[in-house]
Short mmCIF file of C-alpha atoms in Angstrom, two decimals:
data_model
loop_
_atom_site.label_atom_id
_atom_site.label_comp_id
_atom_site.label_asym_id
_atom_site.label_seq_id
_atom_site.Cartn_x
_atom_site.Cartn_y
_atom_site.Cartn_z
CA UNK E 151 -22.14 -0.67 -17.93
CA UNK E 152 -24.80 -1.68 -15.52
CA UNK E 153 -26.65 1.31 -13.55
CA UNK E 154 -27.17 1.34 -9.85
CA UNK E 155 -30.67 1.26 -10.31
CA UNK E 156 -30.48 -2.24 -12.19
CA UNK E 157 -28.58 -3.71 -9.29
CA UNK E 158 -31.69 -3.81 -7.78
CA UNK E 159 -32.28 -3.16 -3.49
CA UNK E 160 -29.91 -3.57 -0.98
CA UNK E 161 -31.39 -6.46 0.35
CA UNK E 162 -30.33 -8.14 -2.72
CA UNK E 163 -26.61 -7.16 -2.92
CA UNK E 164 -26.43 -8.07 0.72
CA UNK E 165 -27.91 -11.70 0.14
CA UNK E 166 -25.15 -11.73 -2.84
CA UNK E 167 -21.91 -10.52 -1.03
CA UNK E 168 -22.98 -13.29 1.60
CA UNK E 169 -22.44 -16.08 -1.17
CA UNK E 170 -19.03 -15.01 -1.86
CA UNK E 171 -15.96 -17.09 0.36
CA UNK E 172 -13.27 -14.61 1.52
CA UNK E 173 -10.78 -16.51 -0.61
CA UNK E 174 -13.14 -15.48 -3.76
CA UNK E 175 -13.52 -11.91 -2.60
CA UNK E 176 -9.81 -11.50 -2.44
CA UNK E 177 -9.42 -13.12 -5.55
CA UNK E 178 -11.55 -10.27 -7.28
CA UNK E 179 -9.18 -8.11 -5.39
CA UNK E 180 -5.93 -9.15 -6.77
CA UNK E 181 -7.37 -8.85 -9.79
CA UNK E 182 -8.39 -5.71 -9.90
CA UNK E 183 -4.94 -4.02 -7.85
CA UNK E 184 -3.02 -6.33 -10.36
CA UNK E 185 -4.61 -4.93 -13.74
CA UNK E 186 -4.30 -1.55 -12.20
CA UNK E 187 -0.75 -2.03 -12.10
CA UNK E 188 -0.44 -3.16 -15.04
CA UNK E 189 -2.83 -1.60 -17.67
CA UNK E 190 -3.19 2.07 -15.22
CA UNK E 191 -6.22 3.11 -13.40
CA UNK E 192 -8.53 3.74 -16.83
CA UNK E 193 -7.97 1.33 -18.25
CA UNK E 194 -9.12 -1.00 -15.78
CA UNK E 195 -12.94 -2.34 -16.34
CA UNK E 196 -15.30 -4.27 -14.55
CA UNK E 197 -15.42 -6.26 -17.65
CA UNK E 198 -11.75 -7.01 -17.70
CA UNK E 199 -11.60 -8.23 -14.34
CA UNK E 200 -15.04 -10.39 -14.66
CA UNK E 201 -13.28 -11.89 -17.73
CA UNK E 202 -9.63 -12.54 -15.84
CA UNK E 203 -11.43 -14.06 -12.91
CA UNK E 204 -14.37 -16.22 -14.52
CA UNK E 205 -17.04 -14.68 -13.27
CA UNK E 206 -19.81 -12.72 -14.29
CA UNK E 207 -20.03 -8.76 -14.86
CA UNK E 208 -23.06 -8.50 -12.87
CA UNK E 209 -21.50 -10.56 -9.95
CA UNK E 210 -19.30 -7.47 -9.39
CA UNK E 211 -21.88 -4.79 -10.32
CA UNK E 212 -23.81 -6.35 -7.60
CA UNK E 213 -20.94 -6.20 -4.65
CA UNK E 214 -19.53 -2.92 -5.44
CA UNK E 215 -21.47 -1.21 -7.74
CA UNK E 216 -18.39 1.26 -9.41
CA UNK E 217 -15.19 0.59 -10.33
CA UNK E 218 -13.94 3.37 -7.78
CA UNK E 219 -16.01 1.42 -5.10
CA UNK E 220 -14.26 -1.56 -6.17
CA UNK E 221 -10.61 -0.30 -6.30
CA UNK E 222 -11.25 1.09 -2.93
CA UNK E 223 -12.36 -2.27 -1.50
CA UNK E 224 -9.57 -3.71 -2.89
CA UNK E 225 -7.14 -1.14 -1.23
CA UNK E 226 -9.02 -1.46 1.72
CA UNK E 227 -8.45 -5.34 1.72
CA UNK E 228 -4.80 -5.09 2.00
CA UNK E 229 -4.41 -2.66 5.07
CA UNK E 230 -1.71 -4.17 7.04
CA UNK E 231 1.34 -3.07 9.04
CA UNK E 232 4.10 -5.15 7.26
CA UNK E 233 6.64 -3.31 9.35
CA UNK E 234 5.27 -4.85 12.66
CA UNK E 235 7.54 -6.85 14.52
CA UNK E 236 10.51 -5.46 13.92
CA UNK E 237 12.61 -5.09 17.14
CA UNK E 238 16.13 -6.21 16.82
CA UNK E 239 17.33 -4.26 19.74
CA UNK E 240 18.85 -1.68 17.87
CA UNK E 241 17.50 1.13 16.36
CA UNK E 242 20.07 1.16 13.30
CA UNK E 243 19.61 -2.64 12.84
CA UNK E 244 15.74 -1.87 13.44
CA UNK E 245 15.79 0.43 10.08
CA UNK E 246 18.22 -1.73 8.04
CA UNK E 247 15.35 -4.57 8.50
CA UNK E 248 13.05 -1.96 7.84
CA UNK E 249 14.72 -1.56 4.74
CA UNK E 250 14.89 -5.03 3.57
CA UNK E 251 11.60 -5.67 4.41
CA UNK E 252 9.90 -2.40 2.55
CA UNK E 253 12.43 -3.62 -0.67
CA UNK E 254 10.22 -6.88 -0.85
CA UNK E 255 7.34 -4.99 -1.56
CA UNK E 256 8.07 -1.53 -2.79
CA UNK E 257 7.68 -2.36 -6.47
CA UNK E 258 4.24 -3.29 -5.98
CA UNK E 259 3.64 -0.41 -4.01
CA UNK E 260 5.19 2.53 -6.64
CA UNK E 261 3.41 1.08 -9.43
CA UNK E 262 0.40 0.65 -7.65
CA UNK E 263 0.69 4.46 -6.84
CA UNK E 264 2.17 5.69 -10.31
CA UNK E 265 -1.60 4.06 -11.92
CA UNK E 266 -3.71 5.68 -8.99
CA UNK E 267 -1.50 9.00 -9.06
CA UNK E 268 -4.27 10.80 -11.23
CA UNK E 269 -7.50 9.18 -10.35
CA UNK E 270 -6.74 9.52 -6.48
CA UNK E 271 -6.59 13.82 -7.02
CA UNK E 272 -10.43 13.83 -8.25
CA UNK E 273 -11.70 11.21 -5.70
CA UNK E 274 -11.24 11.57 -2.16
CA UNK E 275 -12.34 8.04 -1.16
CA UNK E 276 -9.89 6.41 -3.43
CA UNK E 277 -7.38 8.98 -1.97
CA UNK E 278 -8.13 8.07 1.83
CA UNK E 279 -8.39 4.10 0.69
CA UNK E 280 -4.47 4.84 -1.14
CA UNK E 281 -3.16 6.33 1.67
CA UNK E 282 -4.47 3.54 4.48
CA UNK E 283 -3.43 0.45 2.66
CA UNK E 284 0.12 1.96 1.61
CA UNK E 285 1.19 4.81 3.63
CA UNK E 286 -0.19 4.88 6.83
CA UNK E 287 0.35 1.64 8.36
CA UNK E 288 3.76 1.87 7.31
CA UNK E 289 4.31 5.03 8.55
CA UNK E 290 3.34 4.41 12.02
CA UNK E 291 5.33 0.99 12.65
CA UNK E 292 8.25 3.22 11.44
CA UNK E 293 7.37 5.60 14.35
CA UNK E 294 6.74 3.14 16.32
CA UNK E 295 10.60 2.09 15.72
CA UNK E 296 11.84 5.25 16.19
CA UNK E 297 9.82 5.53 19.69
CA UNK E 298 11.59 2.67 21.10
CA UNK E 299 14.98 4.18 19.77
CA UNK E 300 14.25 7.00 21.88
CA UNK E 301 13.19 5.12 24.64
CA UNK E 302 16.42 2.79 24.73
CA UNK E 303 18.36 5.92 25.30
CA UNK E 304 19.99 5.27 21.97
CA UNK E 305 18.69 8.87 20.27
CA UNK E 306 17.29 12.25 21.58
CA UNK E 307 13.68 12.61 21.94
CA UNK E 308 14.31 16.21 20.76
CA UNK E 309 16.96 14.83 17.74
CA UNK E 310 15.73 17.05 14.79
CA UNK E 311 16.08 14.29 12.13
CA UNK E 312 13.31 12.45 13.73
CA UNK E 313 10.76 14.08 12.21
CA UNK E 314 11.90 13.35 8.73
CA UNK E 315 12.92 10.03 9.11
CA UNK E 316 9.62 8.49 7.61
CA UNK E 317 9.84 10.89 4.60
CA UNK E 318 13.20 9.98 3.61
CA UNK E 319 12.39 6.31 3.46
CA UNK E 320 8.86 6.93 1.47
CA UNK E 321 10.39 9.15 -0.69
CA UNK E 322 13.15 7.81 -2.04
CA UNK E 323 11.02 4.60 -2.73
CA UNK E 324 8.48 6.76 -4.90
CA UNK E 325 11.99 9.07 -6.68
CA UNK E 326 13.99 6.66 -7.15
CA UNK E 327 11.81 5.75 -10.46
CA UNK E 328 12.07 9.16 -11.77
CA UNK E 329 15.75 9.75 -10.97
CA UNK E 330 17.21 6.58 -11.66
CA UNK E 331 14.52 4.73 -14.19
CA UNK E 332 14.66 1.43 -11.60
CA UNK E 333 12.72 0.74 -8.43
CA UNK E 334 14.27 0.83 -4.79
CA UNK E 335 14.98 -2.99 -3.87
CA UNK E 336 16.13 -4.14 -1.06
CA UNK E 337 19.63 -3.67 -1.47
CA UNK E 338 19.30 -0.13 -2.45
CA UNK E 339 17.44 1.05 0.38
CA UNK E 340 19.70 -0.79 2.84
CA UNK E 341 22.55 1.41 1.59
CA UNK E 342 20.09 4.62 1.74
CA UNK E 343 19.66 3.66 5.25
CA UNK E 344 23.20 3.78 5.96
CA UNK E 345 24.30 6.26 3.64
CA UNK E 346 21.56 8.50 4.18
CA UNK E 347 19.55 8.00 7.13
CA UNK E 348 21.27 6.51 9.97
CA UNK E 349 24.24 9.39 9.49
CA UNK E 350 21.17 12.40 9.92
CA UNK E 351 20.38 10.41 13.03
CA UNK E 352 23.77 10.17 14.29
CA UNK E 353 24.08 6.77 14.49
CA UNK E 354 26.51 3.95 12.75
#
């Protein structure tokens, strides 16, 4: 593996990252999240991914230095609130599409976190990086649902199931795995919803 010292100043890895398109630089960043999810966190190397994507193992020595830098780029890359936009009106039709929409996704998602689920407990970068690109956004366009619930008249602001409303639909995406040996698709998490969720918040 290639030391930080042979990467050579910054001024040089700057003048490199500045050759690479975006389309490129995500490239390297499916690659990486992909073999992740497939092979597990250590198993992944920079010379894996140089091979998988053509290019050469000092290219990626020379944009992020460590695999951990890398895999935390890559996280990084894919920060994005896929639960935005959602409104259909109604707050129990709001969470079935939230549902549907998280199903499309949420193998991706587990496996990604079943690889990282070691690694991310002795690096707190990688932890952070996990938690932005996976958790966060979608937690807050959940709340953000749940806001205009309240705000339609259609649920307490003071309802106590409000609070765990985000923590039932994250968790049963990461049990159902370990419970069930399948991951939570659309259709299952459409009938959590109403089975589970909409009946805590008293709604039908």
């Amino acid at each position: 593996m290639m030391s930080q010292a042979a990467d050579g100043p910054e001024s040089v890895a700057a003048t490199s990252r500045s050759k690479l398109t975006p389309e490129r630089e995500q490239e390297f960043f499916d690659a990486v999240l992909n073999q992740v999810r497939e092979c597990g966190y250590e198993a992944v190397t920079m010379e894996g991914i140089a091979a998988s994507t053509r290019c050469s193992k000092s290219t990626l020595y020379r944009q992020w230095k460590t695999k951990p830098q890398f895999v935390v780029a890559a996280l990084r890359s894919r920060r994005q609130a896929r639960l935005t936009g959602i409104d259909t009106g109604s707050l129990a039709d709001d969470l079935r599409e939230a549902a549907r929409a998280t199903g499309r996704w949420s193998t991706n998602d587990t496996k990604l976190l079943q690889a990282l689920g070691h690694a991310v407990t002795g690096d707190e970068d990688l932890a952070l990086a996990l938690r932005e690109a996976i958790i966060t956004p979608e937690i807050e366009a959940l709340r953000e649902i749940l806001r205009r619930g309240v705000e339609r008249g259609e649920i307490a602001r003071d309802h106590p199931a409000l609070e765990y409303v985000p923590a039932q639909m994250f968790g049963v995406i990461r049990a159902r795995p370990v419970v069930d040996g399948e991951y939570a698709d659309q259709e299952y998490l459409v009938r959590f919803v109403e089975a589970a969720v909409l009946p805590a918040l008293g709604l039908t």
